XYZ file of C-alpha atoms in Angstrom:
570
model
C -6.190 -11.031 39.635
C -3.785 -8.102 39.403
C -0.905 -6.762 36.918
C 2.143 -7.973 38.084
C 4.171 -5.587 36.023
C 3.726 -1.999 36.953
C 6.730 -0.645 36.021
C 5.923 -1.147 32.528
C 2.366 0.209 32.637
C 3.183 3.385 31.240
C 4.500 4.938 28.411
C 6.553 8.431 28.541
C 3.292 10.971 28.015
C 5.587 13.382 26.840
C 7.663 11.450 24.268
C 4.019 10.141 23.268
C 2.518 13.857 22.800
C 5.710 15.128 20.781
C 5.554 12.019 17.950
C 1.847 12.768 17.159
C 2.477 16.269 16.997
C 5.613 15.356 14.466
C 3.385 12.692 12.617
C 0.628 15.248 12.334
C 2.896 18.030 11.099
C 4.251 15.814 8.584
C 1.240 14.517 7.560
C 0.053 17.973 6.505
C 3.202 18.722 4.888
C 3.141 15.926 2.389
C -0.677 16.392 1.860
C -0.423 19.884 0.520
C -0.982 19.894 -3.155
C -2.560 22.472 -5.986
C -5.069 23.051 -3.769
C -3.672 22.522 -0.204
C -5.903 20.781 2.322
C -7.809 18.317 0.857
C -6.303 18.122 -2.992
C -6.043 14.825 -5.042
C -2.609 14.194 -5.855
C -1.443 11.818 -9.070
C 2.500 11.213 -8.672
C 4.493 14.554 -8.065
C 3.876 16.062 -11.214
C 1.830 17.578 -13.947
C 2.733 15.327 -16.531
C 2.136 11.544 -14.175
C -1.170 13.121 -12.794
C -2.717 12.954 -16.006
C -4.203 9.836 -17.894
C -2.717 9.044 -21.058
C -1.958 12.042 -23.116
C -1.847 12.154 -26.894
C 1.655 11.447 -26.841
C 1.202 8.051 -26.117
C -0.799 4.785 -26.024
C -1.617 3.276 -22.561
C 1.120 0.420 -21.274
C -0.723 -3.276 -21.293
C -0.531 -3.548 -17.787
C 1.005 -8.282 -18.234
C -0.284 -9.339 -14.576
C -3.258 -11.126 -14.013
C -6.555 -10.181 -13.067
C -5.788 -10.053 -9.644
C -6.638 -7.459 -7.131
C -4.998 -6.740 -3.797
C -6.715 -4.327 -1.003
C -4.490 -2.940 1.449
C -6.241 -2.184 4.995
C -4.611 0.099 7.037
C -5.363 0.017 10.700
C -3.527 3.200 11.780
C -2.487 3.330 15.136
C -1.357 0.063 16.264
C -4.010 -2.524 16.331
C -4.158 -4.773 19.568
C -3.425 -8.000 18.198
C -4.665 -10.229 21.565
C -7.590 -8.424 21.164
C -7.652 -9.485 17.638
C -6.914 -12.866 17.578
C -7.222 -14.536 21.231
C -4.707 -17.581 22.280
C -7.227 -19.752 24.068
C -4.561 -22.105 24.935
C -2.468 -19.195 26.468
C -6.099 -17.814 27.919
C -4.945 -17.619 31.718
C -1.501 -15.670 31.184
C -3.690 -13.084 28.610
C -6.385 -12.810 31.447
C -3.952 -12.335 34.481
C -1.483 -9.590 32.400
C -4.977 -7.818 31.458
C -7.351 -8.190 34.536
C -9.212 -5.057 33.330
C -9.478 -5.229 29.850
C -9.167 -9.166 28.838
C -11.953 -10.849 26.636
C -14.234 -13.133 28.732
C -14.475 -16.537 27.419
C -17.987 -16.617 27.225
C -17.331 -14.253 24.254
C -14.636 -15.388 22.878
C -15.654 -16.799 19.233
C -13.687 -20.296 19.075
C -12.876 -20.811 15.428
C -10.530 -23.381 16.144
C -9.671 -25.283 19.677
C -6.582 -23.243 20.175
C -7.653 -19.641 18.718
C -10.682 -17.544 19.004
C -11.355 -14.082 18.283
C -13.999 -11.849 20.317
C -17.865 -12.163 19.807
C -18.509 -8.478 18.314
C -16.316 -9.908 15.293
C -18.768 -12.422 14.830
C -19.572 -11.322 11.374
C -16.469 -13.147 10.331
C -18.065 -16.352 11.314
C -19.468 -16.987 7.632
C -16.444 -16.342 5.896
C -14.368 -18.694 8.146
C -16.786 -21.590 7.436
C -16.560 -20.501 3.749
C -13.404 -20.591 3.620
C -12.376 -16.987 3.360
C -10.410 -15.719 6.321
C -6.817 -16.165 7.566
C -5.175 -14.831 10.365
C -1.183 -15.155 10.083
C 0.584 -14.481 13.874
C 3.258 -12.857 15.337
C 3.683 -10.340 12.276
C 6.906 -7.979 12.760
C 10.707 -7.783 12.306
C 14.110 -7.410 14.253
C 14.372 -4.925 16.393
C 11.135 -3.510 15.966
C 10.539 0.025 16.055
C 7.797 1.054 18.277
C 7.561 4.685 17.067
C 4.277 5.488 14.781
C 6.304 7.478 12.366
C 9.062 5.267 11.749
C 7.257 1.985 12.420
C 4.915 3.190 9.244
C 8.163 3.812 7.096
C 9.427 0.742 7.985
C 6.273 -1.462 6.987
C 6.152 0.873 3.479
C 9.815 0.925 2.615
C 10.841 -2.836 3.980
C 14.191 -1.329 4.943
C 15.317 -2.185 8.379
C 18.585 -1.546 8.724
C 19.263 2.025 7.064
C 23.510 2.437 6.539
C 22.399 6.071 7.595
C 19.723 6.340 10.682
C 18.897 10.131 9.124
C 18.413 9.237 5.719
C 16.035 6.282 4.738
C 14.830 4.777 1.821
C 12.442 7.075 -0.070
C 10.698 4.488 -1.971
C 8.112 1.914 -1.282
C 7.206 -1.952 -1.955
C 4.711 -1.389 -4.252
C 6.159 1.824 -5.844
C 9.336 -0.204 -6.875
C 6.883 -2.579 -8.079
C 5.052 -0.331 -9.763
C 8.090 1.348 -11.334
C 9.134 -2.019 -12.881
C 5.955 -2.147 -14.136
C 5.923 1.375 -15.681
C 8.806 2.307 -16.558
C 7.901 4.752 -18.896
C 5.099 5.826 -16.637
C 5.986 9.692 -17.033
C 5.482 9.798 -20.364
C 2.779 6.865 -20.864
C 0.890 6.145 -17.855
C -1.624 3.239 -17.892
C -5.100 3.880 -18.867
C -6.482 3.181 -15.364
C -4.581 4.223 -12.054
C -1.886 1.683 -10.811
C -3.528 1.893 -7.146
C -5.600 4.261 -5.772
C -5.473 5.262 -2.065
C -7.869 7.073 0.591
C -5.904 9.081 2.829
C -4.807 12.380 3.600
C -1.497 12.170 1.596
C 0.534 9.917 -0.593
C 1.485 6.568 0.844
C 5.360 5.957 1.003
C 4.030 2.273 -0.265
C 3.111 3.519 -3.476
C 6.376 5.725 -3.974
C 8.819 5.008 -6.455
C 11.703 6.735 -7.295
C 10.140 9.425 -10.113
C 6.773 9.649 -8.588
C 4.241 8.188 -6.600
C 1.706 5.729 -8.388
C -1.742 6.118 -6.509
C -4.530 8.353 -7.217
C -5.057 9.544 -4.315
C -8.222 11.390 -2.301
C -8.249 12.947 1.111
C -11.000 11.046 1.909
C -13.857 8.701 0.945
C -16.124 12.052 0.652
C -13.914 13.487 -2.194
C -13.676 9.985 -3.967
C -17.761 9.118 -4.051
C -17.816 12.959 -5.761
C -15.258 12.231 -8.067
C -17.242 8.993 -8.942
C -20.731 10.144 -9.057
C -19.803 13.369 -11.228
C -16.558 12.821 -12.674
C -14.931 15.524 -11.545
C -12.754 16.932 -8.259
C -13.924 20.430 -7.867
C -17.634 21.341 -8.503
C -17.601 24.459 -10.515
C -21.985 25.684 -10.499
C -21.830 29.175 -10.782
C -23.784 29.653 -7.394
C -20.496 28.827 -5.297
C -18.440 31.740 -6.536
C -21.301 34.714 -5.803
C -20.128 37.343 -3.607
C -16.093 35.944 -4.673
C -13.683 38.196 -5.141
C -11.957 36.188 -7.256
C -14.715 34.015 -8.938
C -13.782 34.056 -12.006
C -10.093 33.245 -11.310
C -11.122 30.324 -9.100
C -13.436 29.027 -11.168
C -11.071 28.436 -14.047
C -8.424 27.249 -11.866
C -10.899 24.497 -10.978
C -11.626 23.967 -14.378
C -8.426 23.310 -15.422
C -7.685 20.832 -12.116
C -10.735 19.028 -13.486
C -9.671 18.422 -16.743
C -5.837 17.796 -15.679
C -6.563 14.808 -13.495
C -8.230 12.927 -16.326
C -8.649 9.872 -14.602
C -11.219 11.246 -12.663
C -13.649 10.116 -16.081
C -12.392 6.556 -15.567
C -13.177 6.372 -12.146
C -16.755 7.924 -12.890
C -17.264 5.632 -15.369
C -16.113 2.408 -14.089
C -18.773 4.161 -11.253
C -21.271 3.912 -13.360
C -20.791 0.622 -14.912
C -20.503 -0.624 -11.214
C -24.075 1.114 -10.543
C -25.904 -1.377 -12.802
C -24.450 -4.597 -11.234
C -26.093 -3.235 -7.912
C -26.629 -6.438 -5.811
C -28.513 -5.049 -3.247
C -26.017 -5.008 -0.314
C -26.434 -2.446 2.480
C -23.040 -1.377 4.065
C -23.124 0.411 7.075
C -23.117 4.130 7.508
C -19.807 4.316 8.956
C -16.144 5.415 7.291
C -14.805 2.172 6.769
C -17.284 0.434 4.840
C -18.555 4.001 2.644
C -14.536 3.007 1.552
C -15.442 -0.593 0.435
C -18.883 0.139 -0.919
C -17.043 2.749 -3.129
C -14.374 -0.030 -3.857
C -16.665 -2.605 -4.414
C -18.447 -0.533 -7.011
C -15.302 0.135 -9.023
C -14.457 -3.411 -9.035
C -17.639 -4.238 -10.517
C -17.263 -1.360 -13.129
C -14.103 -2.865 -14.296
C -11.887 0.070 -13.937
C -8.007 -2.242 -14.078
C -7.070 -0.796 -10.946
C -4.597 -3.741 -9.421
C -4.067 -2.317 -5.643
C -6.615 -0.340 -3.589
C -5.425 1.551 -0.261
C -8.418 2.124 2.378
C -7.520 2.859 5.949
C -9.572 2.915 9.311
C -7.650 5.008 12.515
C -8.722 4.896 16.105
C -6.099 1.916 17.386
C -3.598 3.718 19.211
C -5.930 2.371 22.551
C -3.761 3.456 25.151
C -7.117 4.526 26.931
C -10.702 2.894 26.898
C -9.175 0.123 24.867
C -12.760 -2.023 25.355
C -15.064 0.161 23.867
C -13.033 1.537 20.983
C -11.704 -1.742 19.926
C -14.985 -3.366 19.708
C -16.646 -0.325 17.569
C -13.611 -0.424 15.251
C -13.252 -4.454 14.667
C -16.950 -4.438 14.599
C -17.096 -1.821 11.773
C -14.604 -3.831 10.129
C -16.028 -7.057 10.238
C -19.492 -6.455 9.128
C -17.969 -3.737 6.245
C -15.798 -6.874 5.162
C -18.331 -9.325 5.213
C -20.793 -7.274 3.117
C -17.617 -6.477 0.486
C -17.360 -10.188 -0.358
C -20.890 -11.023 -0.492
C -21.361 -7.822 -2.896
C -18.271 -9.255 -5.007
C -19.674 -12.625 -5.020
C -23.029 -11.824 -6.910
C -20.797 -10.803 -9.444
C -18.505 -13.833 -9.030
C -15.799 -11.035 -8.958
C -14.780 -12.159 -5.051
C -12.149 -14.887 -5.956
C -10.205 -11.919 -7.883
C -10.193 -10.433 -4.747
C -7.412 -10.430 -1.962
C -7.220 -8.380 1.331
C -4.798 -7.634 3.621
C -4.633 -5.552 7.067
C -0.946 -4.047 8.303
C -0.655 -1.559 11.051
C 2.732 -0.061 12.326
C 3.128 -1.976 15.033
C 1.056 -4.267 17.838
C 0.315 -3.252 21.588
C 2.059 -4.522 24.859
C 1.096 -7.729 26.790
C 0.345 -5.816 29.714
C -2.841 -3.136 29.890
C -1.488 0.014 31.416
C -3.222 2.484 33.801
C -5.456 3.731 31.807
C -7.506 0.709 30.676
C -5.837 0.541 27.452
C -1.905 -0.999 26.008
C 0.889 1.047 25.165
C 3.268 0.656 22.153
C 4.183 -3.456 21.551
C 6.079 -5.468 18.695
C 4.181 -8.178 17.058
C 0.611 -8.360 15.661
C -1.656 -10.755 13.705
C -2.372 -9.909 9.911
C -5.489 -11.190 8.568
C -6.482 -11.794 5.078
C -9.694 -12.074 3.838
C -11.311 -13.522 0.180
C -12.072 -16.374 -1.735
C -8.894 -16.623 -3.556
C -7.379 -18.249 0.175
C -9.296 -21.331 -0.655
C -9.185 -21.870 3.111
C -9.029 -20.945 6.444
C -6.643 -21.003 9.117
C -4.338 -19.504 11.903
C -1.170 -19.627 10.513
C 2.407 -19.984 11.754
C 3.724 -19.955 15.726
C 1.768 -17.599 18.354
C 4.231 -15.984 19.908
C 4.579 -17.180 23.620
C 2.998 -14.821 26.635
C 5.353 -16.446 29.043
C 8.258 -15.051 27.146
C 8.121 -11.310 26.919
C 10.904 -8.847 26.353
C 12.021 -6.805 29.209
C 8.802 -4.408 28.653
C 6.267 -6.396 27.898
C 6.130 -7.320 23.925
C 5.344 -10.071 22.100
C 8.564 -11.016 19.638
C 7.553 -11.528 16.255
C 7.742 -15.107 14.877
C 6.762 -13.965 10.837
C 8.867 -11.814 8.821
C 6.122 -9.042 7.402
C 8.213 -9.052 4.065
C 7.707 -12.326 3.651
C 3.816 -11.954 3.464
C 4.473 -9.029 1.272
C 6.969 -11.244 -1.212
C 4.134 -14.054 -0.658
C 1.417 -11.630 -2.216
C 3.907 -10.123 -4.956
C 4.836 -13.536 -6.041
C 1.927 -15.904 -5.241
C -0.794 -13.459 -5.872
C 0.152 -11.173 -8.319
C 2.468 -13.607 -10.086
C 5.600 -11.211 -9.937
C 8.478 -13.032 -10.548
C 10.659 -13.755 -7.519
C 13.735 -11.999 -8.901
C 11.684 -9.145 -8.758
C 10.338 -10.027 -5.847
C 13.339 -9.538 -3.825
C 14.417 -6.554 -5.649
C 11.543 -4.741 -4.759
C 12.135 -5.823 -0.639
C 15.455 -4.615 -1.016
C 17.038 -7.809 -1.117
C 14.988 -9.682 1.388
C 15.728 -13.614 -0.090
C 11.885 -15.086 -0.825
C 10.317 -17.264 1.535
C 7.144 -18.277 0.655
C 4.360 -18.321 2.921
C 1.095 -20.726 1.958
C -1.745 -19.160 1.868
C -3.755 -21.040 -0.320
C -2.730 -19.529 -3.435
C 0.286 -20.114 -5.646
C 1.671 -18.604 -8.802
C 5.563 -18.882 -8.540
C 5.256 -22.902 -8.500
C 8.055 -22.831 -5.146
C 7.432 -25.020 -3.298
C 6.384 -23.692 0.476
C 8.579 -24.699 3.552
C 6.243 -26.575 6.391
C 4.196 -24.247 8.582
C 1.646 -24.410 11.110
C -1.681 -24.477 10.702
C -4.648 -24.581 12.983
C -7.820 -25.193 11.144
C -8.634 -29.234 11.413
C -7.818 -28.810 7.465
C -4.445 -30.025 7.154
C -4.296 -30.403 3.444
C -4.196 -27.122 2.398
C -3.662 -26.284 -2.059
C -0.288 -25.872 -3.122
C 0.724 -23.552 -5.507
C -0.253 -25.337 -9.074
C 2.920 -26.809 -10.948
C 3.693 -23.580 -12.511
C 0.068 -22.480 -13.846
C 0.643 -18.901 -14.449
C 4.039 -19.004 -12.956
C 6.964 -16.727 -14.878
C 10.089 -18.007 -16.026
C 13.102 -17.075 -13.898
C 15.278 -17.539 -16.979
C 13.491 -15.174 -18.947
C 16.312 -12.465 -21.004
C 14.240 -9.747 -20.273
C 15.140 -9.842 -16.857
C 18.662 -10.597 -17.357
C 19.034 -8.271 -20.465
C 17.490 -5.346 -19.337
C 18.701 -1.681 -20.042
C 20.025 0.309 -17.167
C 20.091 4.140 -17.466
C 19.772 6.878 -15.440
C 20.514 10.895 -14.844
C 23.765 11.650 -13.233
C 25.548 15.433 -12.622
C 29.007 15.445 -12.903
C 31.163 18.295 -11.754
C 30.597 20.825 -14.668
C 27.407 21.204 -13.609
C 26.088 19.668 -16.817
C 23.323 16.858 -16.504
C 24.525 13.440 -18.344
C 22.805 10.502 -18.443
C 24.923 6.998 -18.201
C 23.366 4.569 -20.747
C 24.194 0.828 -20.200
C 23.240 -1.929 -22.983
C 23.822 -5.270 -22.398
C 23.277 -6.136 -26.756
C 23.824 -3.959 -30.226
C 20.372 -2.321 -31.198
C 19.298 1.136 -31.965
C 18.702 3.582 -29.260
C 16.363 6.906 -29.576
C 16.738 9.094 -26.578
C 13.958 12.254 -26.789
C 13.716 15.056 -24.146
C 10.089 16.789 -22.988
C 9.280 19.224 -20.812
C 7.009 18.460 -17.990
C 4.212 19.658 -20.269
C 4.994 16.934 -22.631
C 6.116 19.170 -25.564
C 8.854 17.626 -26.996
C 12.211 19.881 -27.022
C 14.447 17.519 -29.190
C 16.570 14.623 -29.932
C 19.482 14.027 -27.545
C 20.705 10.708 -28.700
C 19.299 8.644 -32.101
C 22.136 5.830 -32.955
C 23.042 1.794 -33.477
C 24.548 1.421 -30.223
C 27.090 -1.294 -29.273
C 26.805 -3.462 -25.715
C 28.788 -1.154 -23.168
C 28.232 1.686 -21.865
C 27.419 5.295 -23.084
C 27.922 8.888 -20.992
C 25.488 11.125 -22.321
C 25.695 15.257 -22.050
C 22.211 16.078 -22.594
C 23.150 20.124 -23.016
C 25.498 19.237 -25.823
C 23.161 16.973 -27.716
C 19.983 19.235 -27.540
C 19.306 21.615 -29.728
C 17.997 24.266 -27.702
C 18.595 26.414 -25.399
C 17.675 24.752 -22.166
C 16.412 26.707 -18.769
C 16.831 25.732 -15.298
C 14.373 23.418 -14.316
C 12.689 19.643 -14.326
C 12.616 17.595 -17.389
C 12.362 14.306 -18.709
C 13.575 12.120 -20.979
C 12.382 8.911 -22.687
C 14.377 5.976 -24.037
C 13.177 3.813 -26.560
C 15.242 0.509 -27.149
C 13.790 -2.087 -29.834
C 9.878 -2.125 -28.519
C 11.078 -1.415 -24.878
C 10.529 2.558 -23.983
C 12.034 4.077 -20.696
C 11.616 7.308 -19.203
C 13.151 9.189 -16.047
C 12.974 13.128 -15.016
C 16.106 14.957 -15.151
C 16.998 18.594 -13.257
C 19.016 21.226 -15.732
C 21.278 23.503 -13.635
């Protein structure tokens, strides 16, 4: 057997070198913080980092119980060396004489799909029902850059009316927001989402701020669990400092800012004593989902976790890394959901890989793939009641001109699927937070909206798979709150002067009180009975101080809904 493509073996080194070097730059950019390298960031601001302040109550967070875990694999994960076509097995062997899969370890699942033998710790949950694998994830026109393929699968936003200037908000952030949306003022007692990573996720950020606690890495997040707070601060590591006594209250006061730090460690601890004996492996990815696992068990009301694993941009030694890196994942997985289940905490429990992209059909020259289109998603937990390979594989025969799989599954509509289905969002929502994407549902064994979902393909001998149930915990679509809502926001007409354009769709009182971002309150800018229409107002007019140039916000409070947005004074 040889590759019968060679002029599409190889991807421009140079272009290649120059994107990671951008990526990385930016990378560092967004994850300096009060500390620089290695700081945990809460939103973009001193008032959202904290945890409730006394100015507030916490927001009753109205979704269910439900948990979603986001899996990043960073890179571009190889999805035929993920999921394997075993119907399509001779045109995958022939385009990859070097690096295919034998079938002698190709786990079967089903007669059509397999995936490879080191993944075999999957095995269990398929038979229990716990593992789906959706194909030919991707969109139009995929991007096959890292940097903007990972904007693209955060934002949802495909076709920008300006190439330059994308959206700055993500799925989950807009979710989030709607959620929240007096979140500066009165964020929830636990964190919306918490991430591991080296900076903020663009999935997470809204339009005011972003919504995940977030740590550098899993080191800095077992710390802040076992002790409760970010920086240690014994005496011992400031002898022989200069400044010692400087940076130890500087730490001091980091600690006691980021407040939620004491949730976390407590939820840790609560977590501690429903120990069920698991032992994860002493690798990256699963010290992430012990730590997870722990907090789920403690209770802490954290809806969305973000872990991550990197390694899959296998343009060389594809083999070996891939097998270390889905092997690490499988087992890590496996032992999350048998740790959940001695709680009986797993069917609360959904999990989803994305990745920026998939890999060629074609291996290159270097025993590895280069920069492809489409790629399996897999979800994992008991909540799937089921499992299966869902939808069309896309077809090896059929390649674009250099060598990619075209997608044959809208990502956004597994994202709308999990907003809607899982977290019982309603699908007005739905689509406003995927930018107008119209909802199609895909079933995956769970249902909350009570759509009904369009006929797919499934290979799993199970035909019958559950519905969604006839509008059990579904939300009603005619519901006034979500045609009657209040629109405002911050607006800087010529004059220099910041206004803010009020629109009320019904008569009712209106408060309208300005902080600065230290929470002190500075005044009332608007207090009236206020008639449906719409108001313009000039904030410097109404206050009654003096106001200096800077960041601000103000908070709205309309019959028992309250609203607040920042503002910048000129």
């Amino acid at each position: 057997m040889c590759n019968t493509h060679p002029k599409i073996q190889h991807k421009d080194k140079d272009a290649h070198d120059l994107e990671h070097k951008s990526w990385n730059r930016r990378s560092f950019l967004q994850a300096m913080g009060i500390a620089g390298s290695g700081s945990i960031m809460l939103g973009s601001n001193l008032v959202s980092a904290s945890a409730p302040s006394p100015l507030s109550s916490a927001i009753a967070d109205a979704e269910s119980d439900k948990i979603l875990i986001l899996i990043r694999l960073a890179g571009g994960n190889d999805g035929l060396s993920t999921v394997i076509p075993i119907e399509q097995y001779d045109a995958y062997a022939n385009a990859r004489p070097n690096i295919y899969i034998p079938e002698s370890k190709v786990l079967k699942l089903t007669n059509e799909f397999g995936v490879p033998s080191y993944m075999q710790s999957l095995e269990a949950m398929w038979g229990e029902g716990q593992f789906k694998a959706v194909h030919g994830v991707g969109y139009e026109n995929q991007s096959l850059s890292h940097f903007t393929g990972s904007d693209i699968f955060a934002n949802t936003e495909l076709d920008p009316p300006n190439p330059f200037i994308r959206e700055n908000t993500g799925w989950m952030g807009r979710h989030f927001e709607d959620c929240f949306p007096d979140y500066l003022m009165n964020p929830p007692e636990a964190p919306a989402a918490i991430q591991i990573g080296q900076f903020g996720s663009l999935v997470f950020q809204g339009e005011e701020t972003n919504y995940a606690f977030v740590t550098s890495n899993i080191d800095q997040l077992e710390q802040i669990a076992e002790t409760g707070e970010n920086y240690a601060l014994d005496p011992s590591l400031f002898d022989n400092c200069m400044y010692s006594d400087q940076l130890r209250f500087l730490r001091g006061v980091a600690n006691t800012t980021y407040e939620y730090s004491g949730k976390i460690h407590a939820a840790y601890e609560r977590g501690k004593n429903l120990d069920c004996g698991i032992e994860y492996q002493n690798n990256y990815f699963a010290k992430q989902l012990a730590v997870v696992a722990r907090l789920i068990k403690g209770n802490l009301g954290t809806k969305v976790y973000m872990i991550s694993m990197s390694g899959f941009d296998t343009h060389g030694n594809q083999p070996l890394v891939h097998e270390r890196l889905m092997t690490n994942l499988s087992v890590a997985i496996n032992d999350f959901y048998k740790d959940l289940a001695c709680t009986d905490q797993d069917e609360k429990v959904l999990s989803m890989t994305f990745s920026e992209f998939g890999r060629r059909i074609y291996e290159n020259g270097s025993n590895g793939t280069d920069h492809g289109k489409a790629a399996p998603t897999l979800f994992f937990g008991s909540g799937l009641n089921g499992s299966a390979f869902v939808g069309d594989h896309p077809s090896l025969e059929d390649p674009d001109g250099r060598g990619n799989l075209e997608y044959t599954m809208d990502f956004r509509d597994l994202y709308g699927t999990v907003l809607a289905e899982w977290l019982c969002v309603p699908v007005e929502k739905v689509e406003q937070h995927l930018l107008g994407k119209t909802y199609v549902p895909v079933n995956l064994g769970f249902g909350c909206s009570g759509m009904d979902f369009p006929d797919i393909v499934y290979s799993d001998g199970k035909p019958d798979l559950p519905g969604p149930p006839d509008g059990d915990g579904g939300t009603d679509p005619t519901n006034p709150q979500l045609e009657n809502a209040v629109v405002h926001k911050p607006y800087y007409p010529t004059d220099g002067n910041p206004h803010i354009h009020l629109e009320m769709p019904f008569t009712a009182h209106v408060d309208i009180q300005l902080y600065n971002i230290l929470g002190q309150n500075l005044g009332t800018i608007y207090n009236a009975m206020t008639t449906e229409g719409t108001q313009e107002i000039n904030i410097r007019e109404r206050i009654p101080v003096n106001l200096a140039t800077g960041k601000y916000i103000y908070r709205i409070s309309v019959k028992n809904q309250k609203m607040s947005k920042s503002v910048m004074v000129a």
